[in-house]
Amino acid sequence: MTDDKTSLQVGKAGAKPTLKTISQISGFAIPTVSRALSDAPDIGQKTKERVRQIAKDVGYVPNRAGVRLRTGRTNVISLVLPTDHDMMNHTARLISSIAGGFKETQFHLNVMPHYPDDDLLKPFRYIVETGSADAVIFNQIELDDPRVAYLRERGFPFAVHGRSKWADQHAYYDFDNGVFGKIAVEYLAQRGRKRLLMIGPPELQNYGREMIAGAREAARNCGVHLIIADKINSDASSDNVRAYVADLLTNDPLIDGIISGSTTATMAAVAGMESEGFDVATDIDVFSKEAMPFLKLFRQGIIVVPEDVKHAGEFLARAAIQAVREPNAAPMQGLEIPKRPQS
């Protein structure tokens, strides 16, 4: 902690610390202190660390109203997330990693829910029209996504987890689900599996379209039969996935491979197949992606491809910050290419 006499005097006096307080303790000019706290690129890292430590020690809290009057910014970035389903570990991991990406910056994360019965654009109109955030991050991207179109039309900064048809023009981070689908089918085919079921994401969302397209292409090339689940998807409830898989295996017991797009759907599918007497890896190979290492603790025989959601969230945080600070710069874009599981 800072042991400067001025710091002690501030604490004794009980006065609310200001930029001037930090300036007096550090010896830096007030504009330098302000820019250091704002993570300005022209301020050295040692200066930033010194100023931030003093600010922390004296309990400095910026006046948001004052910041907004001076800069026109809120220093808030909103994460808009749907509430209509539970994506095991994925959403919590994403929120945590995005929040971590704002550490040591002046930006703060606000999580705004989107309810399934509401207009898709409702939270975005609110944010833009009220100016309650400087940028927005969101996921479940559609190919012709109306949220992306709306924000682009209004020149409002954003970054997305996924890719739209305008991906070359906006900030994003994505997992290559087309490659995942291809790898899954090829891997199971090499293990001798001939009749595969894919429980993919909703096809309305672009990552669902890509995963299914990659799997279909690989199935044609490998000469295996691929069934795409029609009454459920990987976002469906566990009860529905379990019942669907159990019913399908009753009528089609020759299925020997299952490909799943989420941890929750994978666990439900395993429950469904085991209820009909099928064992993982022995009777049916199960191939899934996951955001956290969990599935092999559930069933060792599940074949897993990890998705680095931690890196995705941190990247999206940086991309949103750049979109705010450098609106004319090329948008930050990242793509994780899944790797084939080791045999």
Short mmCIF file of C-alpha atoms in Angstrom, two decimals:
data_model
loop_
_atom_site.label_atom_id
_atom_site.label_comp_id
_atom_site.label_asym_id
_atom_site.label_seq_id
_atom_site.Cartn_x
_atom_site.Cartn_y
_atom_site.Cartn_z
CA MET A 1 0.00 0.00 0.00
CA THR A 2 0.98 3.62 -0.49
CA ASP A 3 2.57 5.06 2.66
CA ASP A 4 2.67 8.66 1.50
CA LYS A 5 1.70 11.20 4.17
CA THR A 6 -0.85 12.76 1.85
CA SER A 7 -2.59 9.40 1.56
CA LEU A 8 -2.80 9.14 5.34
CA GLN A 9 -4.12 12.66 5.63
CA VAL A 10 -6.84 11.91 3.11
CA GLY A 11 -7.90 8.88 5.15
CA LYS A 12 -7.95 10.84 8.40
CA ALA A 13 -9.86 13.74 6.97
CA GLY A 14 -12.47 11.41 5.51
CA ALA A 15 -12.64 13.55 2.37
CA LYS A 16 -13.66 11.86 -0.85
CA PRO A 17 -10.48 11.30 -2.90
CA THR A 18 -10.31 12.99 -6.30
CA LEU A 19 -7.95 13.12 -9.25
CA LYS A 20 -6.23 15.98 -7.44
CA THR A 21 -5.64 13.69 -4.45
CA ILE A 22 -3.94 11.09 -6.62
CA SER A 23 -1.97 13.82 -8.35
CA GLN A 24 -0.66 15.12 -5.02
CA ILE A 25 0.39 11.63 -3.87
CA SER A 26 1.94 10.50 -7.14
CA GLY A 27 3.52 13.74 -8.24
CA PHE A 28 1.92 13.39 -11.66
CA ALA A 29 -0.15 16.16 -13.21
CA ILE A 30 -3.93 15.77 -13.02
CA PRO A 31 -4.28 15.24 -16.82
CA THR A 32 -1.66 12.47 -16.60
CA VAL A 33 -3.54 10.83 -13.73
CA SER A 34 -6.80 11.04 -15.65
CA ARG A 35 -5.28 9.50 -18.78
CA ALA A 36 -3.54 6.79 -16.79
CA LEU A 37 -6.82 5.75 -15.21
CA SER A 38 -8.39 5.78 -18.67
CA ASP A 39 -5.66 3.42 -19.94
CA ALA A 40 -4.56 5.96 -22.56
CA PRO A 41 -2.04 4.40 -24.98
CA ASP A 42 0.42 7.30 -24.66
CA ILE A 43 0.88 6.73 -20.90
CA GLY A 44 3.61 4.28 -19.82
CA GLN A 45 2.68 1.03 -18.11
CA LYS A 46 4.66 1.82 -14.93
CA THR A 47 2.85 5.15 -14.62
CA LYS A 48 -0.51 3.44 -15.06
CA GLU A 49 0.30 0.84 -12.44
CA ARG A 50 1.50 3.50 -9.98
CA VAL A 51 -1.61 5.64 -10.46
CA ARG A 52 -3.99 2.66 -10.24
CA GLN A 53 -2.39 1.43 -7.04
CA ILE A 54 -2.71 4.85 -5.41
CA ALA A 55 -6.32 5.13 -6.59
CA LYS A 56 -7.01 1.72 -5.06
CA ASP A 57 -5.26 2.60 -1.79
CA VAL A 58 -7.14 5.86 -1.25
CA GLY A 59 -10.47 4.40 -2.41
CA TYR A 60 -10.88 6.62 -5.45
CA VAL A 61 -14.14 6.04 -7.35
CA PRO A 62 -14.71 8.02 -10.57
CA ASN A 63 -17.83 10.13 -10.77
CA ARG A 64 -19.69 8.51 -13.66
CA ALA A 65 -21.83 11.55 -14.29
CA GLY A 66 -18.72 13.69 -14.49
CA VAL A 67 -16.98 11.21 -16.79
CA ARG A 68 -19.97 11.19 -19.10
CA LEU A 69 -20.12 14.99 -19.20
CA ARG A 70 -16.41 15.25 -19.99
CA THR A 71 -16.08 12.40 -22.48
CA GLY A 72 -19.58 11.48 -23.63
CA ARG A 73 -18.91 7.93 -22.44
CA THR A 74 -20.38 5.78 -19.67
CA ASN A 75 -17.39 3.41 -19.31
CA VAL A 76 -19.97 0.62 -19.34
CA ILE A 77 -20.15 -2.22 -21.85
CA SER A 78 -23.34 -4.29 -21.88
CA LEU A 79 -23.46 -8.04 -22.40
CA VAL A 80 -26.89 -9.08 -23.70
CA LEU A 81 -27.66 -12.74 -23.04
CA PRO A 82 -30.77 -14.85 -23.71
CA THR A 83 -32.59 -16.46 -20.79
CA ASP A 84 -34.46 -19.18 -22.66
CA HIS A 85 -32.11 -22.10 -22.05
CA ASP A 86 -29.29 -23.41 -19.92
CA MET A 87 -25.98 -23.94 -21.71
CA MET A 88 -24.06 -25.98 -19.15
CA ASN A 89 -20.98 -24.02 -18.02
CA HIS A 90 -20.86 -22.04 -21.27
CA THR A 91 -22.71 -18.87 -20.28
CA ALA A 92 -21.14 -18.60 -16.83
CA ARG A 93 -17.70 -19.11 -18.34
CA LEU A 94 -18.38 -16.46 -20.99
CA ILE A 95 -19.56 -13.86 -18.46
CA SER A 96 -16.61 -14.52 -16.19
CA SER A 97 -14.04 -14.29 -18.98
CA ILE A 98 -15.53 -11.12 -20.48
CA ALA A 99 -15.54 -9.51 -17.03
CA GLY A 100 -11.91 -10.55 -16.61
CA GLY A 101 -11.09 -8.85 -19.89
CA PHE A 102 -12.12 -5.51 -18.39
CA LYS A 103 -9.84 -5.86 -15.38
CA GLU A 104 -7.35 -3.01 -15.09
CA THR A 105 -9.38 -0.88 -17.53
CA GLN A 106 -11.88 1.88 -16.81
CA PHE A 107 -14.70 -0.18 -18.34
CA HIS A 108 -17.32 -2.07 -16.35
CA LEU A 109 -19.56 -4.92 -17.43
CA ASN A 110 -23.34 -4.77 -17.28
CA VAL A 111 -25.29 -7.97 -18.03
CA MET A 112 -28.70 -7.40 -19.61
CA PRO A 113 -31.11 -10.31 -20.11
CA HIS A 114 -33.13 -10.88 -23.25
CA TYR A 115 -36.38 -12.70 -22.60
CA PRO A 116 -37.64 -15.19 -25.22
CA ASP A 117 -41.04 -13.52 -25.62
CA ASP A 118 -39.55 -10.05 -26.16
CA ASP A 119 -38.67 -8.36 -29.42
CA LEU A 120 -35.11 -9.39 -30.33
CA LEU A 121 -34.10 -5.74 -30.72
CA LYS A 122 -35.67 -4.48 -27.48
CA PRO A 123 -32.53 -4.45 -25.26
CA PHE A 124 -30.43 -3.04 -28.10
CA ARG A 125 -32.83 -0.18 -28.78
CA TYR A 126 -32.81 0.62 -25.07
CA ILE A 127 -29.01 0.70 -24.89
CA VAL A 128 -28.62 2.81 -28.03
CA GLU A 129 -31.48 5.23 -27.37
CA THR A 130 -30.62 5.83 -23.70
CA GLY A 131 -26.86 5.82 -24.20
CA SER A 132 -26.60 3.51 -21.18
CA ALA A 133 -23.46 1.79 -22.50
CA ASP A 134 -20.55 2.56 -24.81
CA ALA A 135 -20.71 -0.81 -26.60
CA VAL A 136 -22.56 -4.10 -26.54
CA ILE A 137 -21.49 -7.77 -26.70
CA PHE A 138 -23.90 -10.57 -27.62
CA ASN A 139 -24.06 -14.12 -29.00
CA GLN A 140 -26.30 -16.64 -30.82
CA ILE A 141 -25.66 -14.86 -34.09
CA GLU A 142 -27.89 -15.40 -37.11
CA LEU A 143 -26.58 -15.20 -40.67
CA ASP A 144 -28.74 -12.14 -41.43
CA ASP A 145 -28.81 -10.98 -37.82
CA PRO A 146 -31.17 -8.02 -37.23
CA ARG A 147 -29.21 -6.93 -34.14
CA VAL A 148 -26.00 -6.67 -36.14
CA ALA A 149 -27.84 -4.80 -38.89
CA TYR A 150 -29.39 -2.38 -36.37
CA LEU A 151 -26.10 -1.57 -34.62
CA ARG A 152 -24.21 -1.19 -37.89
CA GLU A 153 -26.86 1.17 -39.23
CA ARG A 154 -26.52 3.38 -36.15
CA GLY A 155 -22.75 3.18 -35.95
CA PHE A 156 -22.91 1.80 -32.41
CA PRO A 157 -19.83 -0.16 -31.21
CA PHE A 158 -20.28 -3.91 -30.68
CA ALA A 159 -18.54 -7.29 -30.70
CA VAL A 160 -20.20 -10.67 -31.14
CA HIS A 161 -19.54 -14.28 -30.26
CA GLY A 162 -20.19 -15.75 -33.68
CA ARG A 163 -20.27 -14.52 -37.27
CA SER A 164 -22.97 -12.90 -39.39
CA LYS A 165 -22.95 -12.40 -43.14
CA TRP A 166 -21.24 -9.05 -42.44
CA ALA A 167 -18.46 -10.72 -40.42
CA ASP A 168 -15.71 -9.08 -42.48
CA GLN A 169 -16.99 -5.69 -41.31
CA HIS A 170 -17.48 -6.15 -37.54
CA ALA A 171 -15.67 -7.39 -34.44
CA TYR A 172 -16.19 -11.04 -33.56
CA TYR A 173 -14.73 -14.14 -32.01
CA ASP A 174 -15.95 -17.54 -33.11
CA PHE A 175 -15.38 -21.27 -32.78
CA ASP A 176 -15.24 -22.93 -36.21
CA ASN A 177 -18.26 -25.17 -35.87
CA GLY A 178 -18.04 -26.26 -39.50
CA VAL A 179 -14.65 -27.80 -38.76
CA PHE A 180 -16.05 -29.32 -35.54
CA GLY A 181 -18.84 -31.06 -37.50
CA LYS A 182 -16.35 -32.32 -40.08
CA ILE A 183 -13.91 -33.61 -37.45
CA ALA A 184 -16.69 -35.35 -35.52
CA VAL A 185 -17.96 -37.33 -38.51
CA GLU A 186 -14.48 -38.21 -39.77
CA TYR A 187 -13.32 -39.35 -36.34
CA LEU A 188 -16.36 -41.58 -35.77
CA ALA A 189 -16.11 -42.98 -39.30
CA GLN A 190 -12.48 -43.92 -38.67
CA ARG A 191 -13.65 -45.76 -35.56
CA GLY A 192 -15.94 -47.82 -37.78
CA ARG A 193 -19.22 -46.07 -36.95
CA LYS A 194 -21.71 -46.11 -39.85
CA ARG A 195 -24.96 -44.55 -38.64
CA LEU A 196 -24.66 -41.22 -36.83
CA LEU A 197 -27.09 -38.90 -35.06
CA MET A 198 -26.24 -35.22 -34.77
CA ILE A 199 -27.90 -33.10 -32.09
CA GLY A 200 -26.84 -29.74 -33.49
CA PRO A 201 -27.55 -26.14 -32.49
CA PRO A 202 -30.63 -24.36 -33.88
CA GLU A 203 -30.17 -23.89 -37.64
CA LEU A 204 -31.48 -20.33 -37.36
CA GLN A 205 -28.19 -19.48 -35.67
CA ASN A 206 -25.20 -19.36 -37.98
CA TYR A 207 -23.04 -21.67 -35.88
CA GLY A 208 -25.76 -24.32 -36.10
CA ARG A 209 -25.89 -24.04 -39.89
CA GLU A 210 -22.11 -24.31 -40.11
CA MET A 211 -21.87 -27.34 -37.78
CA ILE A 212 -24.54 -29.26 -39.68
CA ALA A 213 -23.11 -28.32 -43.10
CA GLY A 214 -19.62 -29.48 -42.05
CA ALA A 215 -21.00 -32.77 -40.76
CA ARG A 216 -23.08 -33.41 -43.89
CA GLU A 217 -20.11 -32.80 -46.19
CA ALA A 218 -17.92 -35.15 -44.16
CA ALA A 219 -20.65 -37.82 -44.10
CA ARG A 220 -20.86 -37.77 -47.90
CA ASN A 221 -17.08 -38.03 -48.20
CA CYS A 222 -16.81 -40.82 -45.61
CA GLY A 223 -19.79 -42.82 -46.85
CA VAL A 224 -21.64 -42.84 -43.52
CA HIS A 225 -25.31 -42.16 -42.84
CA LEU A 226 -26.00 -38.96 -40.90
CA ILE A 227 -29.30 -38.21 -39.18
CA ILE A 228 -29.93 -34.62 -38.07
CA ALA A 229 -32.22 -34.47 -35.04
CA ASP A 230 -35.41 -32.81 -36.24
CA LYS A 231 -37.58 -32.39 -33.14
CA ILE A 232 -34.83 -31.17 -30.81
CA ASN A 233 -31.53 -29.29 -30.94
CA SER A 234 -28.60 -28.89 -28.55
CA ASP A 235 -30.39 -25.99 -26.81
CA ALA A 236 -33.47 -28.10 -26.00
CA SER A 237 -34.33 -29.09 -22.45
CA SER A 238 -32.60 -32.14 -20.99
CA ASP A 239 -35.90 -33.96 -20.64
CA ASN A 240 -36.74 -33.45 -24.31
CA VAL A 241 -33.30 -34.56 -25.51
CA ARG A 242 -33.36 -37.62 -23.27
CA ALA A 243 -36.83 -38.66 -24.45
CA TYR A 244 -35.99 -38.02 -28.11
CA VAL A 245 -32.83 -40.14 -28.04
CA ALA A 246 -34.50 -42.99 -26.15
CA ASP A 247 -37.42 -43.04 -28.60
CA LEU A 248 -35.17 -42.83 -31.66
CA LEU A 249 -32.99 -45.74 -30.49
CA THR A 250 -36.08 -47.84 -29.88
CA ASN A 251 -37.01 -47.42 -33.54
CA ASP A 252 -33.49 -47.25 -34.98
CA PRO A 253 -31.18 -49.44 -32.84
CA LEU A 254 -28.43 -49.43 -35.50
CA ILE A 255 -27.35 -45.87 -34.59
CA ASP A 256 -23.77 -46.24 -33.38
CA GLY A 257 -22.59 -42.64 -33.02
CA ILE A 258 -23.98 -39.44 -31.51
CA ILE A 259 -22.57 -35.95 -32.15
CA SER A 260 -23.69 -33.21 -29.77
CA GLY A 261 -23.26 -29.45 -29.82
CA SER A 262 -23.49 -28.80 -26.07
CA THR A 263 -22.57 -30.34 -22.74
CA THR A 264 -26.17 -30.40 -21.50
CA ALA A 265 -27.45 -32.12 -24.64
CA THR A 266 -24.62 -34.67 -24.44
CA MET A 267 -25.47 -35.67 -20.87
CA ALA A 268 -29.17 -35.91 -21.72
CA ALA A 269 -28.42 -38.00 -24.82
CA VAL A 270 -26.29 -40.40 -22.77
CA ALA A 271 -29.12 -40.72 -20.23
CA GLY A 272 -31.52 -41.51 -23.08
CA MET A 273 -29.33 -44.16 -24.68
CA GLU A 274 -28.47 -45.78 -21.35
CA SER A 275 -32.16 -46.02 -20.51
CA GLU A 276 -32.48 -48.25 -23.59
CA GLY A 277 -29.51 -50.40 -22.63
CA PHE A 278 -26.80 -48.83 -24.80
CA ASP A 279 -23.36 -48.10 -23.33
CA VAL A 280 -21.06 -45.19 -24.17
CA ALA A 281 -18.08 -46.19 -26.37
CA THR A 282 -19.06 -49.86 -26.39
CA ASP A 283 -22.36 -49.64 -28.28
CA ILE A 284 -22.48 -45.97 -29.26
CA ASP A 285 -19.64 -43.47 -29.51
CA VAL A 286 -20.56 -40.01 -28.19
CA PHE A 287 -18.68 -37.00 -29.59
CA SER A 288 -19.15 -33.55 -28.04
CA LYS A 289 -17.61 -30.14 -27.48
CA GLU A 290 -17.48 -28.49 -24.08
CA ALA A 291 -16.44 -25.20 -22.49
CA MET A 292 -15.04 -26.72 -19.27
CA PRO A 293 -13.49 -30.15 -18.59
CA PHE A 294 -16.50 -31.99 -17.24
CA LEU A 295 -17.87 -34.65 -19.58
CA LYS A 296 -15.12 -37.22 -19.00
CA LEU A 297 -15.90 -37.02 -15.30
CA PHE A 298 -19.48 -37.90 -16.23
CA ARG A 299 -18.55 -40.74 -18.62
CA GLN A 300 -14.91 -41.46 -19.38
CA GLY A 301 -15.72 -42.84 -22.82
CA ILE A 302 -17.17 -39.60 -24.25
CA ILE A 303 -14.98 -38.13 -27.00
CA VAL A 304 -14.43 -34.44 -26.28
CA VAL A 305 -13.26 -31.39 -28.22
CA PRO A 306 -12.66 -28.37 -25.93
CA GLU A 307 -13.90 -24.87 -26.79
CA ASP A 308 -11.79 -22.12 -25.23
CA VAL A 309 -14.58 -19.85 -24.00
CA LYS A 310 -12.21 -18.14 -21.57
CA HIS A 311 -10.05 -16.85 -24.41
CA ALA A 312 -13.17 -15.97 -26.41
CA GLY A 313 -14.56 -13.80 -23.62
CA GLU A 314 -11.28 -11.99 -23.03
CA PHE A 315 -10.93 -11.37 -26.77
CA LEU A 316 -14.48 -10.00 -27.02
CA ALA A 317 -13.80 -7.60 -24.13
CA ARG A 318 -10.72 -6.24 -25.91
CA ALA A 319 -12.58 -6.06 -29.22
CA ALA A 320 -15.43 -4.06 -27.67
CA ILE A 321 -12.98 -1.65 -26.03
CA GLN A 322 -11.20 -1.11 -29.34
CA ALA A 323 -14.53 -0.54 -31.10
CA VAL A 324 -15.22 2.26 -28.60
CA ARG A 325 -11.78 3.85 -28.60
CA GLU A 326 -10.84 3.37 -32.25
CA PRO A 327 -14.06 3.39 -34.30
CA ASN A 328 -12.15 3.80 -37.57
CA ALA A 329 -9.68 0.97 -36.94
CA ALA A 330 -10.08 -2.47 -38.51
CA PRO A 331 -12.34 -4.53 -36.19
CA MET A 332 -10.70 -7.21 -34.06
CA GLN A 333 -11.58 -10.69 -35.31
CA GLY A 334 -10.62 -14.12 -34.02
CA LEU A 335 -11.43 -17.72 -34.93
CA GLU A 336 -10.69 -20.83 -32.88
CA ILE A 337 -10.02 -23.89 -35.04
CA PRO A 338 -10.91 -27.09 -33.15
CA LYS A 339 -8.34 -29.87 -33.08
CA ARG A 340 -8.96 -33.53 -33.74
CA PRO A 341 -9.04 -35.53 -30.48
CA GLN A 342 -6.04 -37.71 -29.82
CA SER A 343 -6.77 -41.39 -30.36
#
